[in-house]
PDB file of C-alpha atoms in Angstrom:
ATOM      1  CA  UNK A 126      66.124  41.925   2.817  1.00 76.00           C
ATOM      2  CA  UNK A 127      64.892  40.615  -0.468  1.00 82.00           C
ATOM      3  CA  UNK A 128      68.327  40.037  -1.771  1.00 89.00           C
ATOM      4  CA  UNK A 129      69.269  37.926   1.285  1.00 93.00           C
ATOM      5  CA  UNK A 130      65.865  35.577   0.623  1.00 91.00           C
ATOM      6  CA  UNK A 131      67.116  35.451  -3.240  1.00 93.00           C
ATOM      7  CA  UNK A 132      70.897  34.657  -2.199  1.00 95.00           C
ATOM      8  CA  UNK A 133      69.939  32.250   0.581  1.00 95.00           C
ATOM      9  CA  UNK A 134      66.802  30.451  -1.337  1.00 94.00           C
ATOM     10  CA  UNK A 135      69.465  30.287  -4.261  1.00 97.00           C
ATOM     11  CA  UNK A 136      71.769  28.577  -2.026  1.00 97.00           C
ATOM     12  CA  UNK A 137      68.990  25.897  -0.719  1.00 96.00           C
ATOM     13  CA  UNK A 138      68.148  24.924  -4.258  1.00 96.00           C
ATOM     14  CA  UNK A 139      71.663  24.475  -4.553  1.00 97.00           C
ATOM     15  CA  UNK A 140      72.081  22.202  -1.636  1.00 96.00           C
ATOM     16  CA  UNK A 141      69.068  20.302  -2.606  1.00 96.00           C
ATOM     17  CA  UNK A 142      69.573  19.901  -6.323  1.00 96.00           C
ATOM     18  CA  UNK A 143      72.843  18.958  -5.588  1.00 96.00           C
ATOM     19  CA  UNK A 144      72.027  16.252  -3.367  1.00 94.00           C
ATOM     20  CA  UNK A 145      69.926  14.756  -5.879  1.00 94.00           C
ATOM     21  CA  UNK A 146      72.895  14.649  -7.928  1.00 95.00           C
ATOM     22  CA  UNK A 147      74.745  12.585  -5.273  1.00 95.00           C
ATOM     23  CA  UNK A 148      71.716  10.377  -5.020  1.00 93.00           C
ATOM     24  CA  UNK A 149      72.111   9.491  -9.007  1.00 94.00           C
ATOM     25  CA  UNK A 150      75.855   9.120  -8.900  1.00 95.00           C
ATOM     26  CA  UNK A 151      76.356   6.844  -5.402  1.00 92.00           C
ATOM     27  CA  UNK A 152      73.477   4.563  -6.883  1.00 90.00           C
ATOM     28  CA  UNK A 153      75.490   4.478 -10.042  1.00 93.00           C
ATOM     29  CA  UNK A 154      78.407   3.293  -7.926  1.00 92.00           C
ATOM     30  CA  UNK A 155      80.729   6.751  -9.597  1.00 95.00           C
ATOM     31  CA  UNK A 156      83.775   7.348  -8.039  1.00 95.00           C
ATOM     32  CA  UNK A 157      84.411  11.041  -6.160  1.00 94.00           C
ATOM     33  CA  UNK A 158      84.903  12.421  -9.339  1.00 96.00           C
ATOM     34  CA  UNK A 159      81.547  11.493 -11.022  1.00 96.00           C
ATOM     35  CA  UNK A 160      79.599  12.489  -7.479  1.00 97.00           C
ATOM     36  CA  UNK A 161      81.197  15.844  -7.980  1.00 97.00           C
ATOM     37  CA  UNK A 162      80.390  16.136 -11.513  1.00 97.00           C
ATOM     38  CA  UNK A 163      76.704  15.287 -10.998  1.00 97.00           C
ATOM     39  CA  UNK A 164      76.251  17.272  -7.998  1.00 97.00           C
ATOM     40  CA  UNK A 165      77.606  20.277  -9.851  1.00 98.00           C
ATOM     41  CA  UNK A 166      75.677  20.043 -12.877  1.00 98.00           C
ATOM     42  CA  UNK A 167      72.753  19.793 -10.992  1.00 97.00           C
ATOM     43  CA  UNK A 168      72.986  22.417  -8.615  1.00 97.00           C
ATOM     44  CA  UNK A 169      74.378  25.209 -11.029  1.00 98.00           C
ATOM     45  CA  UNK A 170      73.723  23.766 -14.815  1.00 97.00           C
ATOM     46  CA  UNK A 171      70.008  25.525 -15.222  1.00 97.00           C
ATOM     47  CA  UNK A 172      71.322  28.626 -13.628  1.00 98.00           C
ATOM     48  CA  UNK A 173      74.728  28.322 -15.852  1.00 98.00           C
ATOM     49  CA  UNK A 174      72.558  28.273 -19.112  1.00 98.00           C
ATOM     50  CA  UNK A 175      70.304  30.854 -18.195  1.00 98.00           C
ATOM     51  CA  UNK A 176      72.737  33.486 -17.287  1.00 98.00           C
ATOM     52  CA  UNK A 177      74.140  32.632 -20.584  1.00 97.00           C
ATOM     53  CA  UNK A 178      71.057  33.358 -22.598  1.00 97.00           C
ATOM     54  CA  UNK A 179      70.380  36.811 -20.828  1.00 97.00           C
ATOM     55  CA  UNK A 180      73.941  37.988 -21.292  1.00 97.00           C
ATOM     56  CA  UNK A 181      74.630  37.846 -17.635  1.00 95.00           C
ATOM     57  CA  UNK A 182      78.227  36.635 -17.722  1.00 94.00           C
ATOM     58  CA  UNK A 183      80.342  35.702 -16.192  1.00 96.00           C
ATOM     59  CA  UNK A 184      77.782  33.376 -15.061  1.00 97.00           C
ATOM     60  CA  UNK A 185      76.849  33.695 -10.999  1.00 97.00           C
ATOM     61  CA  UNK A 186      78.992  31.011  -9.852  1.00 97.00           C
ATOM     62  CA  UNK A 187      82.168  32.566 -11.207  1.00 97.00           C
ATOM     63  CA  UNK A 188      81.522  35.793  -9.320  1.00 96.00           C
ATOM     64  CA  UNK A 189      80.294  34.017  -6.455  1.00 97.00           C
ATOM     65  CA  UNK A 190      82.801  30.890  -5.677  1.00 97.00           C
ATOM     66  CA  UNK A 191      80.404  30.400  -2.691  1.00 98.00           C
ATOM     67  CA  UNK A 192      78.268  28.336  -5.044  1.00 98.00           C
ATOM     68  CA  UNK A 193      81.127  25.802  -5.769  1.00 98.00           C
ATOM     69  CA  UNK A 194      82.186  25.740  -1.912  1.00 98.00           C
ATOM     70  CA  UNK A 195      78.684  24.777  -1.505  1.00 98.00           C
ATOM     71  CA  UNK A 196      78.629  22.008  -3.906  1.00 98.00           C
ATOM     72  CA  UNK A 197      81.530  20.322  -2.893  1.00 98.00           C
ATOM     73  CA  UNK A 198      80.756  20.508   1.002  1.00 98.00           C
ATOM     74  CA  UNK A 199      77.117  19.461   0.119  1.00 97.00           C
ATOM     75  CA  UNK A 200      78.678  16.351  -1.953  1.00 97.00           C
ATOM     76  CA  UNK A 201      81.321  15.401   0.821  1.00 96.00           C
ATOM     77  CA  UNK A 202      78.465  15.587   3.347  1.00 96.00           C
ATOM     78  CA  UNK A 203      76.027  13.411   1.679  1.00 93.00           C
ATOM     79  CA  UNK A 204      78.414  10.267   0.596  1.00 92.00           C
ATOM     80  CA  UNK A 205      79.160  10.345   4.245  1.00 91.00           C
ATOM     81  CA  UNK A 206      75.266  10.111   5.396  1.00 89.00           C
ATOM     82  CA  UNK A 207      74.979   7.872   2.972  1.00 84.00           C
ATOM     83  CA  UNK A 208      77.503   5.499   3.391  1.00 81.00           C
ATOM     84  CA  UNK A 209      76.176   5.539   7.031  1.00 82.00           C
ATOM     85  CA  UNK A 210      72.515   4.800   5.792  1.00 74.00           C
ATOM     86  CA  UNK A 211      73.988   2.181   3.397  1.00 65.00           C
ATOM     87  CA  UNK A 212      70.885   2.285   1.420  1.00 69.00           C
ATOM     88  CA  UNK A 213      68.534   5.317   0.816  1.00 68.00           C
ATOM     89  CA  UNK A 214      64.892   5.465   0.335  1.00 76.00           C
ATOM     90  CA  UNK A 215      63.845   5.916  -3.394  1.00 75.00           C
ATOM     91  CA  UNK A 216      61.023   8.239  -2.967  1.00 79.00           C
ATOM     92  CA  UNK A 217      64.262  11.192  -1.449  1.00 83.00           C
ATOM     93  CA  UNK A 218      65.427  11.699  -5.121  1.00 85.00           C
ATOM     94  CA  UNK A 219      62.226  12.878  -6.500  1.00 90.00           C
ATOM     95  CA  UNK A 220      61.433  14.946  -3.208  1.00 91.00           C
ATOM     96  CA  UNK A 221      64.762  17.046  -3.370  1.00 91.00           C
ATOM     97  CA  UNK A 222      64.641  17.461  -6.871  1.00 92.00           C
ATOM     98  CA  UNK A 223      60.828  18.792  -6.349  1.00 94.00           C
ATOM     99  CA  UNK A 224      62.356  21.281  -3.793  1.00 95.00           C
ATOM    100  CA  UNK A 225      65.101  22.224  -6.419  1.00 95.00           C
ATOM    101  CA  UNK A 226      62.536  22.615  -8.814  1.00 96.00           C
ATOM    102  CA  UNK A 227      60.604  25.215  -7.046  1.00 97.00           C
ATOM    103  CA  UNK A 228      63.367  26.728  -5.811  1.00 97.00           C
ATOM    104  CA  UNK A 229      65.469  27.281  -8.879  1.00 97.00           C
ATOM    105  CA  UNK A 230      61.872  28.887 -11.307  1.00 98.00           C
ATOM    106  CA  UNK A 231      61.195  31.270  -9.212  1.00 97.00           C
ATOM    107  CA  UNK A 232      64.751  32.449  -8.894  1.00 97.00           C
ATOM    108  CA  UNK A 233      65.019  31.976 -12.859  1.00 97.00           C
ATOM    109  CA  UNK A 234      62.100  33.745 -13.545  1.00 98.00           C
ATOM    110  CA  UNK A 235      62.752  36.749 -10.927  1.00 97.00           C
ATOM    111  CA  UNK A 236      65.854  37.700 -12.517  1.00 97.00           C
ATOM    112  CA  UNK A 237      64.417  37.425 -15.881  1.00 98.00           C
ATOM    113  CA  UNK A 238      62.232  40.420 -14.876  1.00 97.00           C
ATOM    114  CA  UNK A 239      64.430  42.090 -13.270  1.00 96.00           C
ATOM    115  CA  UNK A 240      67.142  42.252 -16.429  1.00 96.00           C
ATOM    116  CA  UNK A 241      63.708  44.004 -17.823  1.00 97.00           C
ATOM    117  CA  UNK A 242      62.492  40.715 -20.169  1.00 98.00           C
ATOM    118  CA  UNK A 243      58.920  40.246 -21.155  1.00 97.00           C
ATOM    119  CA  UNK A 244      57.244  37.958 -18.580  1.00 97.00           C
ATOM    120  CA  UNK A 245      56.568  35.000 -21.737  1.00 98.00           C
ATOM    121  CA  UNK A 246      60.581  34.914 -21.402  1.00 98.00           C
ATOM    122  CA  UNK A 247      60.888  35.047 -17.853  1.00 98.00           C
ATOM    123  CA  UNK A 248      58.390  32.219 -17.655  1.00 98.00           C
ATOM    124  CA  UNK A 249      60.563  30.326 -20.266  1.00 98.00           C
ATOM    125  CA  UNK A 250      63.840  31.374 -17.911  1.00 98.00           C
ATOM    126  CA  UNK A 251      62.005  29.647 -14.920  1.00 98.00           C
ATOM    127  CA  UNK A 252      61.779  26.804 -16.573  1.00 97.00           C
ATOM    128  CA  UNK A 253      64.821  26.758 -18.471  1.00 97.00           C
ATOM    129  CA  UNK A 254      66.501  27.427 -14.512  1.00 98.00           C
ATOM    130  CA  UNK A 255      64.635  24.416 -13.158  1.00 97.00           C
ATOM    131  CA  UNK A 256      64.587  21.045 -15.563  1.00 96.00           C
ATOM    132  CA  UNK A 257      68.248  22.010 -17.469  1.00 97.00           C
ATOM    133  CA  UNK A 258      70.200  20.876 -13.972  1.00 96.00           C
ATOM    134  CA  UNK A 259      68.246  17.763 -13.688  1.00 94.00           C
ATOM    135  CA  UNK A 260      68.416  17.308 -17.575  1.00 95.00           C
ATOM    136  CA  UNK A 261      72.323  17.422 -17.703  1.00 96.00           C
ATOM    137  CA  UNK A 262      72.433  14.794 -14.734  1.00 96.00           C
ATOM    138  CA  UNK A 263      70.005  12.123 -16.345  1.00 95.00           C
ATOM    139  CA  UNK A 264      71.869  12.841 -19.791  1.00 96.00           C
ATOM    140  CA  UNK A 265      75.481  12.058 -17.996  1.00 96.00           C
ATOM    141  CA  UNK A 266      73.739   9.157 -15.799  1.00 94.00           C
ATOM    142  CA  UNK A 267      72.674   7.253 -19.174  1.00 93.00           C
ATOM    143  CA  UNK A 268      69.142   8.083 -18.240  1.00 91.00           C
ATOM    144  CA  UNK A 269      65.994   9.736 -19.600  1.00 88.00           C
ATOM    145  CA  UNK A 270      65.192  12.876 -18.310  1.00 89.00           C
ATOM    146  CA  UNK A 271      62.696  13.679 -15.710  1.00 77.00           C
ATOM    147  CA  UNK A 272      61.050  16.387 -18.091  1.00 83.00           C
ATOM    148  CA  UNK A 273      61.079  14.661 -21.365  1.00 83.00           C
ATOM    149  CA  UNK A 274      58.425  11.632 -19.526  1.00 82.00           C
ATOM    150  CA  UNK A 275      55.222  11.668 -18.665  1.00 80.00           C
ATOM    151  CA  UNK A 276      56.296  12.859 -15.267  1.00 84.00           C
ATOM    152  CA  UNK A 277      54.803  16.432 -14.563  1.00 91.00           C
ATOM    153  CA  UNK A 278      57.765  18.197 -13.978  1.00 93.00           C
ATOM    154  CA  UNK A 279      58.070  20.901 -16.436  1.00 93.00           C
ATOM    155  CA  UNK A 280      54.625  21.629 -16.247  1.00 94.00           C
ATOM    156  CA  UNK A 281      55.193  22.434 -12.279  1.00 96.00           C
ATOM    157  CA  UNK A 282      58.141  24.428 -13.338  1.00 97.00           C
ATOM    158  CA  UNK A 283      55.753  26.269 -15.926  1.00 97.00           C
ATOM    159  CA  UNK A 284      52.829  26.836 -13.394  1.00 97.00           C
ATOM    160  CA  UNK A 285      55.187  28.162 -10.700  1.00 98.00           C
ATOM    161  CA  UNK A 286      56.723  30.571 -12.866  1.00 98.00           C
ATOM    162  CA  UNK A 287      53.516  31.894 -14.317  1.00 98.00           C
ATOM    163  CA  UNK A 288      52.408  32.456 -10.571  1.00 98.00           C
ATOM    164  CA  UNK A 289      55.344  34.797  -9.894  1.00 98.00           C
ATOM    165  CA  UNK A 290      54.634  36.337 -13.414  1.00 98.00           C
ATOM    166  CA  UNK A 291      51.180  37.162 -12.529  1.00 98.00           C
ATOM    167  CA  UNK A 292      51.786  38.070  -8.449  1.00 97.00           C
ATOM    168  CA  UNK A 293      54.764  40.514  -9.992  1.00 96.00           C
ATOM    169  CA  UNK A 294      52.194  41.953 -12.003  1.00 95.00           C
ATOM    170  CA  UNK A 295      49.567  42.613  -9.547  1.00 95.00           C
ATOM    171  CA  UNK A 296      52.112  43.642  -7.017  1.00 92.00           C
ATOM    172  CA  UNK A 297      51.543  41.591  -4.470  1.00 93.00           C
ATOM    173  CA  UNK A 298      55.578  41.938  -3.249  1.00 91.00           C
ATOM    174  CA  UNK A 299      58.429  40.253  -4.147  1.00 90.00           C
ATOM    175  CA  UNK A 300      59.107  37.975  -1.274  1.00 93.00           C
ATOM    176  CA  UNK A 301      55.381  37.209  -1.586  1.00 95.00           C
ATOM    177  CA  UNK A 302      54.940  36.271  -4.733  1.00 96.00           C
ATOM    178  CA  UNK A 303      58.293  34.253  -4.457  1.00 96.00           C
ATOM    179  CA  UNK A 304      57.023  32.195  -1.668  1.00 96.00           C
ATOM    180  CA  UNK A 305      53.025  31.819  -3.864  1.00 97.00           C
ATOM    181  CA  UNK A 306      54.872  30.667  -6.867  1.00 97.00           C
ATOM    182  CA  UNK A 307      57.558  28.269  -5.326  1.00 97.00           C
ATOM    183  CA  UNK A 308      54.692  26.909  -2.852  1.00 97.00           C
ATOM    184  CA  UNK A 309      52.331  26.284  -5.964  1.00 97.00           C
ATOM    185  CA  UNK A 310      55.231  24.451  -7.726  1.00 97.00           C
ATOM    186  CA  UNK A 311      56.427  22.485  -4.557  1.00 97.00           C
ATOM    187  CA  UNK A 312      52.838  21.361  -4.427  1.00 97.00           C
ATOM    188  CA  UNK A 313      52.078  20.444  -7.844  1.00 97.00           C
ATOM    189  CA  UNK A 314      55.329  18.316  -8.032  1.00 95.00           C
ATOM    190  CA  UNK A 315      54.999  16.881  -4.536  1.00 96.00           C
ATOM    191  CA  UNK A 316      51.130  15.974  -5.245  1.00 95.00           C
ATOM    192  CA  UNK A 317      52.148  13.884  -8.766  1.00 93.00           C
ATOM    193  CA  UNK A 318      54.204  12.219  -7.179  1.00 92.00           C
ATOM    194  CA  UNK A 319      52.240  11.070  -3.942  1.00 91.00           C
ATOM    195  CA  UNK A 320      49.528  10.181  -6.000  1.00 92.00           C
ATOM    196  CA  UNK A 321      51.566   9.007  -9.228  1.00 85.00           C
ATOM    197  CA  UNK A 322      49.934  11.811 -11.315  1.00 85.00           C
ATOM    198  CA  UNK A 323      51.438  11.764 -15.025  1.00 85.00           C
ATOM    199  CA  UNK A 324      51.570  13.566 -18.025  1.00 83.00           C
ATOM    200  CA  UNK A 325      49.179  11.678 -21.409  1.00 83.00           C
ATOM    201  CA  UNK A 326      51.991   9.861 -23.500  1.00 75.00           C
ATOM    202  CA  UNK A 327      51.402   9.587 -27.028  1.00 73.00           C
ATOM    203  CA  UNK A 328      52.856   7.169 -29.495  1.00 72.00           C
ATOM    204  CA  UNK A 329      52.744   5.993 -33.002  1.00 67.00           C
ATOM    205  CA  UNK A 330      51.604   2.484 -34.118  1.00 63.00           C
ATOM    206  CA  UNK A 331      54.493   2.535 -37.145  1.00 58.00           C
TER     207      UNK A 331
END
């Protein structure tokens, strides 16, 4: 049972996190191409480079091509919706990419215990699974990203992870302290951005 709500909640970040990449790309005006690449990147690239830094290779998506057939479905799917919208709400970027977000740390930070790492690094591997997607997609979009602002984005991805750190600990379960930790990022991320929460800036006056 627990591997099915890892494989499926894996599979919903995908979706969503791939959507967002869509978003980007069809308000870029990219052709099928560049909607692909985006959604990709953002639906496997934190997972990609986290794999990579445990030593899990091949990397999930090239054991499991169900990850790709997801992608490009997902992609096909949205352009379609939103070529039928013709114009989408703004505030739907940020809200999948929270979902992603949520989604993705917990799953990055689960399998960073389980591979037997110190919970510091599977708090780093939550995060690293969660921003690096979104990252990559701002980066190829000629954009800054999402976690290098004064957006609190990273700092949801930290506080979720540290929740399933700390629930692991105490034992409360795993599907448990899956659903706590991805329920106390979701919220964080959501509530910055209903009530434009940010992140102190600092700059220099030379």
């Amino acid at each position: 049972m627990l591997d099915s709500f890892i494989y499926i909640s894996d599979l919903v970040g995908v979706i969503t996190c791939a959507i967002s990449g869509v978003l980007v790309a069809t308000r870029l005006r990219m052709d099928p191409f560049g909607i692909l690449v985006l959604a990709g990147v953002t639906g496997i690239g934190g997972g990609t480079l986290r794999d990579m830094m445990m030593g899990s290779t091949p990397v999930f998506w090239i054991t499991d091509n169900t990850y790709i057939y997801v992608i490009i479905v997902t992609a096909i799917l949205s352009v379609f919706l939103i070529n039928r919208i013709h114009r989408f709400p703004a505030y739907l970027l940020p809200i999948f990419d929270a979902f992603g977000l949520s989604i993705f740390t917990i799953i990055g930070a689960q399998k960073a215990l389980m591979f037997g790492f110190s919970g510091t690094v599977a708090i780093v591997m939550g995060c690293i699974t969660g921003v690096v997607g979104g990252m990559i997609r701002d980066i190829l979009s000629g954009q800054i990203p999402f976690v290098l602002q004064k957006e609190v984005y990273a700092t949801a991805s930290i506080l979720g992870a540290t929740l399933y750190v700390v629930c692991d600990y105490i034992q409360l379960g795993s599907i448990l302290s899956m659903s706590i930790a991805m329920l106390g990022t979701l919220s964080l991320r959501l509530c910055a951005i209903y009530f434009h929460l940010s992140l102190p800036v600092f700059e220099s006056d030379k």
